């Protein structure tokens, strides 16, 4: 089935037409690893994982590349301030390299908890310095760069499409971005560093030789260089949060297309923010939450993933503990149902009825990733009196390849000691010894087995 996606570049929904179908090249901007990620960041990664799963579900063969920014991202987007990694090193007393390794590891661990499919290529900026230098050389050869006292800059005025991604004219584009103070050496406010020289007064931990002098790459050049290295000069889909539209992605396009003279990316997709107290959740804004903070309150990573699925990726999502609690209970209900079905569903059903619901599910997914619609269809499929248990289970198994909630993973038999407690409880109930049966219910709950009494006897789910 075809997929329709809203392309930031054209500001309309378009049918995806990959360069070489059924292959789809997908690049997603990864984290800057100087601190823990907050759940706002993870909203973007959950959306991108949903895209990747949706493409697979619809029959595409995705090659997913994600970068790790471990150098060059300065504290100010105006190409001033310090490298975030060096700041992280000063804060923690570790080396910049250790800081990068530590937060990359925490990102990978959190990603596993969120059931994010690992990228086929996870590439570090520091491992691709030669590719970045080569791209800057190409830009230099075509006259796109100039030298100032602190680095090599991209002259945005030389790129005729500068600002197109944000819907700005060339003139507007040159003035846009976050560059409030125009450094006297910059030709246009939007010009940005592709290579920064190491400061003379301070030793940097991360620096390399280059044709222009010792230093380090600007932030944006890594993504243009690595995306083209792994996906080719023109590829299919590039994603990130909406904050990347005016600067980072605008500059990625200017670098790549400036160098190659070809379109860089066919479809740009941007995820909206998770808001905290009406503002973007951000590391700099205080009040940010990590997955670990949610876990402390008994809310699992997949409960949070469920919350993300309840909002369309192009709509802002307000963080609140109430909505998170609601997501947790809905997710647990769904997961419990899946477990019981996996254990008990037998026999056949009505394949046509199941297929028509799956068709609806597929249509939601293909409609610019309508995950709230896909979730609603999933609940419809579980409605009593509708599909047979076997069909419900088959539906859930398919749907979960897109939802990524790990619904069908915990089923299976109980270890013998837990089975024994369940049997003892059943015996206690038969003997109308309700105090023992209540005690055993509590004990089982502590061991992660929740028991419910139904007309057919005890039913249990494992958490
Ligand atoms: P960073 O490490 O700052 O480059 O951010 C990593 C990713 O998280 C980027 O794609 C950002 O656009 C995204 N992001 C940052 N803050 C939020 C937020 N509050 N909600 C959703 N995505 C965010
Ligand atoms: Zn990027």
Coordinates of C-alpha atoms and ligand atoms in Angstrom, one line a residue:
X1 CA 0.0 0.0 0.0
X2 CA 1.2 3.5 -0.7
X3 CA 1.9 5.9 2.1
X4 CA 0.9 9.6 2.2
X5 CA 3.2 11.8 4.2
X6 CA 3.2 15.6 5.0
X7 CA 6.3 17.0 3.4
X8 CA 7.6 20.1 5.2
X9 CA 9.5 21.0 2.0
X10 CA 6.3 21.4 -0.1
X11 CA 3.9 21.9 2.8
X12 CA 1.5 19.3 1.5
X13 CA 0.7 15.7 1.8
X14 CA 2.3 13.6 -0.8
X15 CA 2.5 10.0 -1.9
X16 CA 5.9 8.6 -1.1
X17 CA 7.8 7.9 -4.2
X18 CA 11.1 6.4 -3.2
X19 CA 14.3 6.7 -5.3
X20 CA 14.5 2.9 -5.7
X21 CA 11.4 1.2 -4.4
X22 CA 10.8 -0.8 -2.3
X23 CA 13.9 0.5 -0.7
X24 CA 13.5 3.6 1.5
X25 CA 16.5 5.5 2.8
X26 CA 15.7 7.2 6.2
X27 CA 17.9 9.5 8.1
X28 CA 16.9 10.7 11.6
X29 CA 18.9 13.3 13.6
X30 CA 20.1 11.6 16.8
X31 CA 20.9 13.2 20.1
X32 CA 23.7 15.4 21.3
X33 CA 25.2 13.2 23.9
X34 CA 26.3 15.7 26.6
X35 CA 23.4 15.0 29.1
X36 CA 20.5 12.6 29.6
X37 CA 17.7 12.8 27.1
X38 CA 14.3 13.9 28.3
X39 CA 11.0 12.4 27.4
X40 CA 10.4 15.3 24.9
X41 CA 13.4 14.1 22.9
X42 CA 11.9 10.6 23.1
X43 CA 8.6 11.8 21.7
X44 CA 10.5 12.6 18.4
X45 CA 12.2 9.2 18.4
X46 CA 9.0 7.3 19.1
X47 CA 7.4 9.2 16.1
X48 CA 10.4 8.2 13.9
X49 CA 10.2 4.6 15.0
X50 CA 6.5 4.6 14.2
X51 CA 7.4 5.8 10.7
X52 CA 10.0 3.1 10.3
X53 CA 7.6 0.4 11.5
X54 CA 4.8 1.8 9.3
X55 CA 7.0 1.7 6.2
X56 CA 8.0 -1.9 7.0
X57 CA 4.3 -2.9 7.6
X58 CA 3.4 -1.4 4.2
X59 CA 6.0 -3.4 2.4
X60 CA 9.0 -1.0 2.1
X61 CA 12.5 -2.1 2.8
X62 CA 13.9 0.6 5.1
X63 CA 17.6 1.5 5.6
X64 CA 17.7 3.6 8.7
X65 CA 20.6 5.8 9.6
X66 CA 20.9 7.9 12.8
X67 CA 23.8 10.0 13.9
X68 CA 25.1 10.7 17.4
X69 CA 26.3 14.2 17.8
X70 CA 29.4 14.0 19.9
X71 CA 31.2 17.1 18.8
X72 CA 30.5 20.6 17.4
X73 CA 27.1 21.4 18.8
X74 CA 27.6 24.7 20.5
X75 CA 25.7 26.1 23.4
X76 CA 24.4 28.9 21.1
X77 CA 23.0 28.3 17.7
X78 CA 24.7 31.5 16.6
X79 CA 28.0 29.6 16.4
X80 CA 29.2 31.1 19.5
X81 CA 29.5 29.7 23.0
X82 CA 31.1 26.4 23.9
X83 CA 30.9 22.9 22.6
X84 CA 28.2 21.1 24.6
X85 CA 30.4 18.1 25.0
X86 CA 33.2 20.2 26.5
X87 CA 30.7 21.8 28.8
X88 CA 29.5 18.3 29.8
X89 CA 33.1 17.3 30.5
X90 CA 33.6 20.3 32.8
X91 CA 30.3 19.6 34.6
X92 CA 31.1 15.9 35.3
X93 CA 34.8 15.9 35.6
X94 CA 35.1 13.3 32.9
X95 CA 36.7 13.7 29.5
X96 CA 34.5 14.8 26.6
X97 CA 35.0 11.3 25.1
X98 CA 33.8 9.6 28.3
X99 CA 30.8 12.0 28.5
X100 CA 29.8 11.0 24.9
X101 CA 30.2 7.3 25.5
X102 CA 28.2 7.5 28.8
X103 CA 25.2 9.4 27.4
X104 CA 25.2 7.4 24.2
X105 CA 24.9 4.2 26.3
X106 CA 22.0 5.7 28.3
X107 CA 20.3 6.6 25.0
X108 CA 20.7 3.1 23.7
X109 CA 19.4 1.6 27.0
X110 CA 16.3 4.0 27.0
X111 CA 15.7 3.2 23.3
X112 CA 15.5 -0.5 24.1
X113 CA 13.0 0.2 26.8
X114 CA 10.9 2.2 24.4
X115 CA 11.1 -0.7 21.9
X116 CA 12.7 1.6 19.3
X117 CA 14.1 -0.5 16.5
X118 CA 17.9 0.0 16.4
X119 CA 19.1 2.0 13.4
X120 CA 20.9 0.0 10.7
X121 CA 23.7 2.5 11.0
X122 CA 24.3 4.5 14.2
X123 CA 27.1 6.8 13.3
X124 CA 29.2 9.2 15.5
X125 CA 30.2 12.5 14.2
X126 CA 33.7 12.0 15.6
X127 CA 34.1 8.8 13.5
X128 CA 33.4 10.8 10.3
X129 CA 35.8 13.7 10.4
X130 CA 37.4 12.9 7.0
X131 CA 33.9 12.8 5.3
X132 CA 33.1 16.2 6.8
X133 CA 36.4 17.7 5.7
X134 CA 35.8 16.4 2.2
X135 CA 32.3 18.0 2.0
X136 CA 33.7 21.3 3.2
X137 CA 36.4 21.1 0.5
X138 CA 33.8 20.5 -2.1
X139 CA 31.9 23.6 -0.9
X140 CA 35.0 25.6 -0.8
X141 CA 35.9 24.6 -4.4
X142 CA 32.5 25.8 -5.5
X143 CA 32.9 29.1 -3.7
X144 CA 30.3 28.6 -0.9
X145 CA 32.7 29.2 2.0
X146 CA 34.7 32.1 3.4
X147 CA 37.2 32.4 6.3
X148 CA 36.8 34.5 9.4
X149 CA 39.0 34.7 12.5
X150 CA 37.2 31.8 14.2
X151 CA 36.4 29.5 11.4
X152 CA 35.2 28.6 7.9
X153 CA 31.7 29.8 7.2
X154 CA 29.0 29.0 4.7
X155 CA 27.8 32.0 2.7
X156 CA 24.0 31.4 2.7
X157 CA 23.6 34.2 0.1
X158 CA 25.3 31.9 -2.5
X159 CA 22.7 29.2 -2.1
X160 CA 19.6 30.3 -4.0
X161 CA 17.2 28.1 -2.2
X162 CA 18.3 29.1 1.3
X163 CA 15.3 29.2 3.6
X164 CA 13.0 27.1 1.3
X165 CA 12.4 24.4 4.0
X166 CA 10.9 27.1 6.3
X167 CA 8.8 28.5 3.6
X168 CA 10.9 31.7 3.4
X169 CA 12.1 33.7 0.4
X170 CA 15.8 33.8 -0.2
X171 CA 16.0 37.3 1.3
X172 CA 14.0 36.3 4.4
X173 CA 15.9 33.1 4.7
X174 CA 19.2 35.0 4.9
X175 CA 17.9 37.0 7.8
X176 CA 16.1 34.2 9.6
X177 CA 17.3 31.7 12.1
X178 CA 18.4 32.3 15.6
X179 CA 21.2 34.6 14.8
X180 CA 20.3 37.6 16.9
X181 CA 23.7 39.2 17.0
X182 CA 25.4 39.5 13.7
X183 CA 29.1 38.9 14.2
X184 CA 31.0 41.7 12.4
X185 CA 32.8 39.1 10.3
X186 CA 29.7 37.3 9.1
X187 CA 28.3 38.3 5.7
X188 CA 24.7 37.4 6.4
X189 CA 22.9 36.6 9.7
X190 CA 22.2 33.1 8.6
X191 CA 25.7 32.2 7.7
X192 CA 27.0 29.3 9.8
X193 CA 30.3 27.6 10.7
X194 CA 31.3 24.5 8.9
X195 CA 34.7 24.4 10.6
X196 CA 35.6 26.1 13.8
X197 CA 39.2 26.8 14.8
X198 CA 40.3 25.6 18.2
X199 CA 40.4 28.6 20.6
X200 CA 43.9 29.9 21.1
X201 CA 43.5 30.5 24.8
X202 CA 42.0 27.2 25.8
X203 CA 42.9 23.6 25.0
X204 CA 40.1 21.6 23.5
X205 CA 39.8 17.8 24.1
X206 CA 38.3 17.1 20.7
X207 CA 40.2 18.6 17.8
X208 CA 41.6 17.6 14.4
X209 CA 43.9 18.9 11.8
X210 CA 42.3 20.2 8.6
X211 CA 43.3 22.0 5.4
X212 CA 42.1 25.2 7.2
X213 CA 43.8 24.7 10.6
X214 CA 43.3 22.7 13.7
X215 CA 39.8 22.7 15.0
X216 CA 36.5 20.8 14.8
X217 CA 33.4 20.6 12.5
X218 CA 30.4 22.8 12.9
X219 CA 27.2 21.0 14.0
X220 CA 25.3 20.8 10.7
X221 CA 28.0 19.4 8.5
X222 CA 28.0 16.0 10.2
X223 CA 24.5 15.2 9.2
X224 CA 24.9 16.2 5.5
X225 CA 28.1 14.3 5.3
X226 CA 27.0 11.1 7.1
X227 CA 23.5 11.0 5.4
X228 CA 25.2 11.1 2.0
X229 CA 27.9 8.7 3.0
X230 CA 25.3 6.0 4.0
X231 CA 22.2 6.8 1.9
X232 CA 23.5 8.5 -1.3
X233 CA 23.4 12.1 -2.5
X234 CA 19.6 12.0 -2.9
X235 CA 17.6 9.9 -0.6
X236 CA 14.0 9.5 0.6
X237 CA 13.1 10.7 4.0
X238 CA 14.8 12.9 6.6
X239 CA 13.2 13.5 10.1
X240 CA 13.7 15.5 13.2
X241 CA 11.8 17.7 15.6
X242 CA 10.2 21.0 14.3
X243 CA 12.9 23.0 16.0
X244 CA 15.3 21.7 13.4
X245 CA 13.5 23.2 10.5
X246 CA 14.8 26.8 10.5
X247 CA 18.5 26.1 11.3
X248 CA 19.8 22.6 11.4
X249 CA 17.9 21.1 8.5
X250 CA 17.9 24.3 6.5
X251 CA 21.7 24.3 6.7
X252 CA 21.9 20.6 6.0
X253 CA 20.2 21.2 2.7
X254 CA 22.4 24.2 1.9
X255 CA 25.5 22.1 2.4
X256 CA 24.5 19.0 0.6
X257 CA 22.8 20.7 -2.4
X258 CA 25.5 23.3 -2.6
X259 CA 28.1 20.6 -2.9
X260 CA 26.2 18.2 -5.2
X261 CA 23.9 20.4 -7.2
X262 CA 21.2 17.8 -6.7
X263 CA 18.1 17.5 -4.4
X264 CA 19.3 16.2 -1.0
X265 CA 16.1 14.7 0.4
X266 CA 12.7 14.0 -1.2
X267 CA 10.5 14.2 1.9
X268 CA 11.1 16.0 5.2
X269 CA 9.1 15.0 8.2
X270 CA 9.0 16.9 11.4
X271 CA 7.6 15.9 14.8
X272 CA 5.9 18.5 17.1
X273 CA 6.9 19.1 20.6
X274 CA 6.1 17.6 23.9
X275 CA 5.1 20.6 26.0
X276 CA 5.6 21.1 29.7
X277 CA 3.7 23.9 31.3
X278 CA 2.8 25.3 27.8
X279 CA 6.5 25.4 26.7
X280 CA 8.7 23.0 24.8
X281 CA 10.2 20.5 27.2
X282 CA 13.9 21.3 27.1
X283 CA 17.1 20.6 29.0
X284 CA 17.7 24.3 29.5
X285 CA 14.2 25.0 30.8
X286 CA 14.4 23.3 34.2
X287 CA 11.4 21.0 34.6
X288 CA 12.4 18.3 32.2
X289 CA 11.7 14.6 32.9
X290 CA 13.7 11.5 32.0
X291 CA 12.3 8.1 31.5
X292 CA 13.8 7.2 34.9
X293 CA 11.6 9.9 36.5
X294 CA 8.5 8.3 35.0
X295 CA 9.7 4.8 36.1
X296 CA 10.0 6.1 39.7
X297 CA 6.3 6.8 39.6
X298 CA 5.5 3.3 38.3
X299 CA 5.1 4.5 34.7
X300 CA 7.0 2.3 32.2
X301 CA 8.7 3.4 29.0
X302 CA 6.0 1.6 27.0
X303 CA 3.2 3.4 28.9
X304 CA 4.9 6.6 27.7
X305 CA 5.1 5.2 24.1
X306 CA 1.3 4.5 24.3
X307 CA 0.8 8.2 25.3
X308 CA 2.8 9.3 22.3
X309 CA 0.7 7.2 20.0
X310 CA -2.5 8.9 21.2
X311 CA -1.5 12.2 19.6
X312 CA -0.7 12.8 15.9
X313 CA 3.0 13.6 15.4
X314 CA 2.2 16.9 13.9
X315 CA 0.2 18.1 16.9
X316 CA 1.7 19.4 20.1
X317 CA 1.3 17.1 23.1
X318 CA 0.9 18.5 26.6
X319 CA 2.6 16.6 29.3
X320 CA 0.5 15.8 32.3
X321 CA 0.6 13.1 34.9
X322 CA -3.1 12.5 34.5
X323 CA -2.8 11.8 30.8
X324 CA 0.2 9.6 31.5
X325 CA -1.8 7.6 34.1
X326 CA -4.6 7.3 31.5
X327 CA -2.1 6.0 29.0
X328 CA -0.6 3.6 31.5
X329 CA -4.0 2.0 32.3
X330 CA -5.1 1.8 28.7
X331 CA -1.7 0.2 27.7
X332 CA -1.9 -2.3 30.6
X333 CA -5.4 -3.2 29.6
X334 CA -4.3 -3.9 26.1
X335 CA -1.2 -5.8 27.1
X336 CA -3.2 -7.9 29.6
X337 CA -5.8 -8.7 26.9
X338 CA -3.0 -9.8 24.5
X339 CA -1.5 -12.1 27.1
X340 CA -4.8 -13.8 27.9
X341 CA -5.5 -14.2 24.2
X342 CA -2.1 -15.6 23.5
X343 CA -2.7 -18.2 26.2
X344 CA -6.3 -19.0 25.6
X345 CA -7.3 -18.2 21.9
X346 CA -8.0 -21.4 20.0
X347 CA -9.6 -22.4 16.8
X348 CA -10.4 -20.4 13.7
X349 CA -12.6 -17.4 13.1
X350 CA -13.7 -15.1 10.4
X351 CA -10.7 -14.1 8.3
X352 CA -12.7 -11.6 6.3
X353 CA -13.9 -9.7 9.3
X354 CA -10.3 -9.6 10.6
X355 CA -8.9 -8.5 7.2
X356 CA -11.4 -5.7 6.9
X357 CA -10.3 -4.3 10.3
X358 CA -6.7 -4.7 9.4
X359 CA -7.4 -2.9 6.2
X360 CA -8.8 0.0 8.3
X361 CA -5.7 -0.1 10.5
X362 CA -3.5 -0.1 7.4
X363 CA -5.3 2.9 6.0
X364 CA -4.8 4.9 9.2
X365 CA -1.1 4.1 9.2
X366 CA -0.8 5.1 5.5
X367 CA -2.6 8.3 6.1
X368 CA 0.4 10.4 7.3
X369 CA 0.9 8.1 10.3
X370 CA -2.5 8.4 11.9
X371 CA -1.5 6.5 15.0
X372 CA -4.5 7.7 17.1
X373 CA -6.7 6.2 14.4
X374 CA -4.7 3.0 14.4
X375 CA -5.0 2.7 18.1
X376 CA -8.8 3.3 18.0
X377 CA -9.1 0.5 15.3
X378 CA -7.1 -1.8 17.6
X379 CA -9.6 -1.2 20.4
X380 CA -12.4 -1.8 18.0
X381 CA -10.9 -5.2 17.0
X382 CA -11.0 -6.2 20.6
X383 CA -14.7 -5.3 21.1
X384 CA -16.7 -8.2 22.7
X385 CA -19.0 -9.9 20.3
X386 CA -16.8 -8.9 17.3
X387 CA -13.8 -10.9 16.2
X388 CA -13.2 -14.4 17.6
X389 CA -10.4 -14.7 20.1
X390 CA -8.1 -16.2 17.5
X391 CA -8.7 -13.3 15.1
X392 CA -8.3 -10.8 17.9
X393 CA -4.9 -12.3 18.6
X394 CA -3.9 -12.4 15.0
X395 CA -4.9 -8.8 14.6
X396 CA -2.9 -7.7 17.7
X397 CA 0.2 -9.6 16.5
X398 CA 0.0 -7.6 13.2
X399 CA -0.9 -4.3 14.7
X400 CA 1.8 -4.5 17.2
X401 CA 4.5 -4.6 14.6
X402 CA 3.5 -0.9 14.0
X403 CA 2.5 0.1 17.5
X404 CA 5.6 -1.3 19.0
X405 CA 4.0 -1.9 22.4
X406 CA 5.5 -5.3 22.8
X407 CA 2.0 -6.7 23.3
X408 CA 2.6 -10.3 22.5
X409 CA 6.0 -10.7 24.2
X410 CA 5.2 -11.8 27.8
X411 CA 2.9 -14.6 27.2
X412 CA 3.8 -18.2 27.8
X413 CA 3.8 -20.6 30.7
X414 CA 4.5 -19.6 34.3
X415 CA 7.6 -21.0 36.2
X416 CA 6.7 -24.0 38.3
X417 CA 6.8 -22.1 41.7
X418 CA 4.3 -19.5 40.5
X419 CA 2.1 -22.2 38.9
X420 CA 2.1 -23.9 42.3
X421 CA 0.8 -20.8 44.1
X422 CA -1.9 -20.4 41.5
X423 CA -3.0 -24.0 42.0
X424 CA -3.0 -23.6 45.8
X425 CA -5.2 -20.5 45.4
X426 CA -7.6 -22.4 43.1
X427 CA -7.8 -25.1 45.8
X428 CA -8.4 -22.5 48.5
X429 CA -11.3 -21.1 46.5
X430 CA -12.8 -24.5 46.0
X431 CA -12.7 -25.0 49.7
X432 CA -14.2 -21.5 50.3
X433 CA -11.1 -20.5 52.2
X434 CA -11.2 -16.9 51.0
X435 CA -8.7 -15.5 53.5
X436 CA -6.0 -17.9 52.1
X437 CA -7.1 -17.2 48.6
X438 CA -6.8 -13.4 49.2
X439 CA -3.4 -13.9 50.8
X440 CA -2.2 -15.9 47.8
X441 CA -3.6 -13.3 45.4
X442 CA -1.4 -10.6 47.2
X443 CA 1.6 -12.8 47.2
X444 CA 1.2 -13.5 43.5
X445 CA 0.7 -9.8 42.8
X446 CA 4.0 -9.1 44.5
X447 CA 5.6 -11.6 42.3
X448 CA 4.1 -9.9 39.2
X449 CA 1.2 -12.2 38.6
X450 CA -2.2 -10.5 38.7
X451 CA -5.1 -12.9 39.3
X452 CA -8.8 -12.3 38.4
X453 CA -11.7 -14.6 39.1
X454 CA -14.0 -15.3 36.1
X455 CA -16.9 -17.7 35.6
X456 CA -14.3 -20.0 33.9
X457 CA -12.0 -19.9 36.9
X458 CA -8.8 -18.0 37.6
X459 CA -7.3 -15.9 34.9
X460 CA -3.9 -14.4 35.3
X461 CA -1.6 -11.9 33.6
X462 CA 2.0 -11.4 34.2
X463 CA 3.6 -7.9 34.5
Ligands
LIG1 P1 18.9 17.4 20.6 O1 19.7 16.4 21.4 O2 18.7 18.7 21.3 O3 19.4 17.6 19.2 O4 17.4 16.8 20.4 C1 17.2 15.5 19.9 C2 15.8 15.5 19.2 O5 14.8 15.7 20.1 C3 15.7 16.5 18.1 O6 15.1 15.9 17.0 C4 14.8 17.5 18.7 O7 14.0 18.2 17.7 C5 13.9 16.7 19.6 N1 13.3 17.5 20.7 C6 13.8 18.3 21.5 N2 12.9 18.8 22.4 C7 11.8 18.2 22.1 C8 10.4 18.3 22.7 N3 10.2 19.0 23.8 N4 9.5 17.5 22.1 C9 9.7 16.8 21.1 N5 10.9 16.6 20.5 C10 12.0 17.4 21.0
LIG2 ZN1 21.0 16.3 12.1

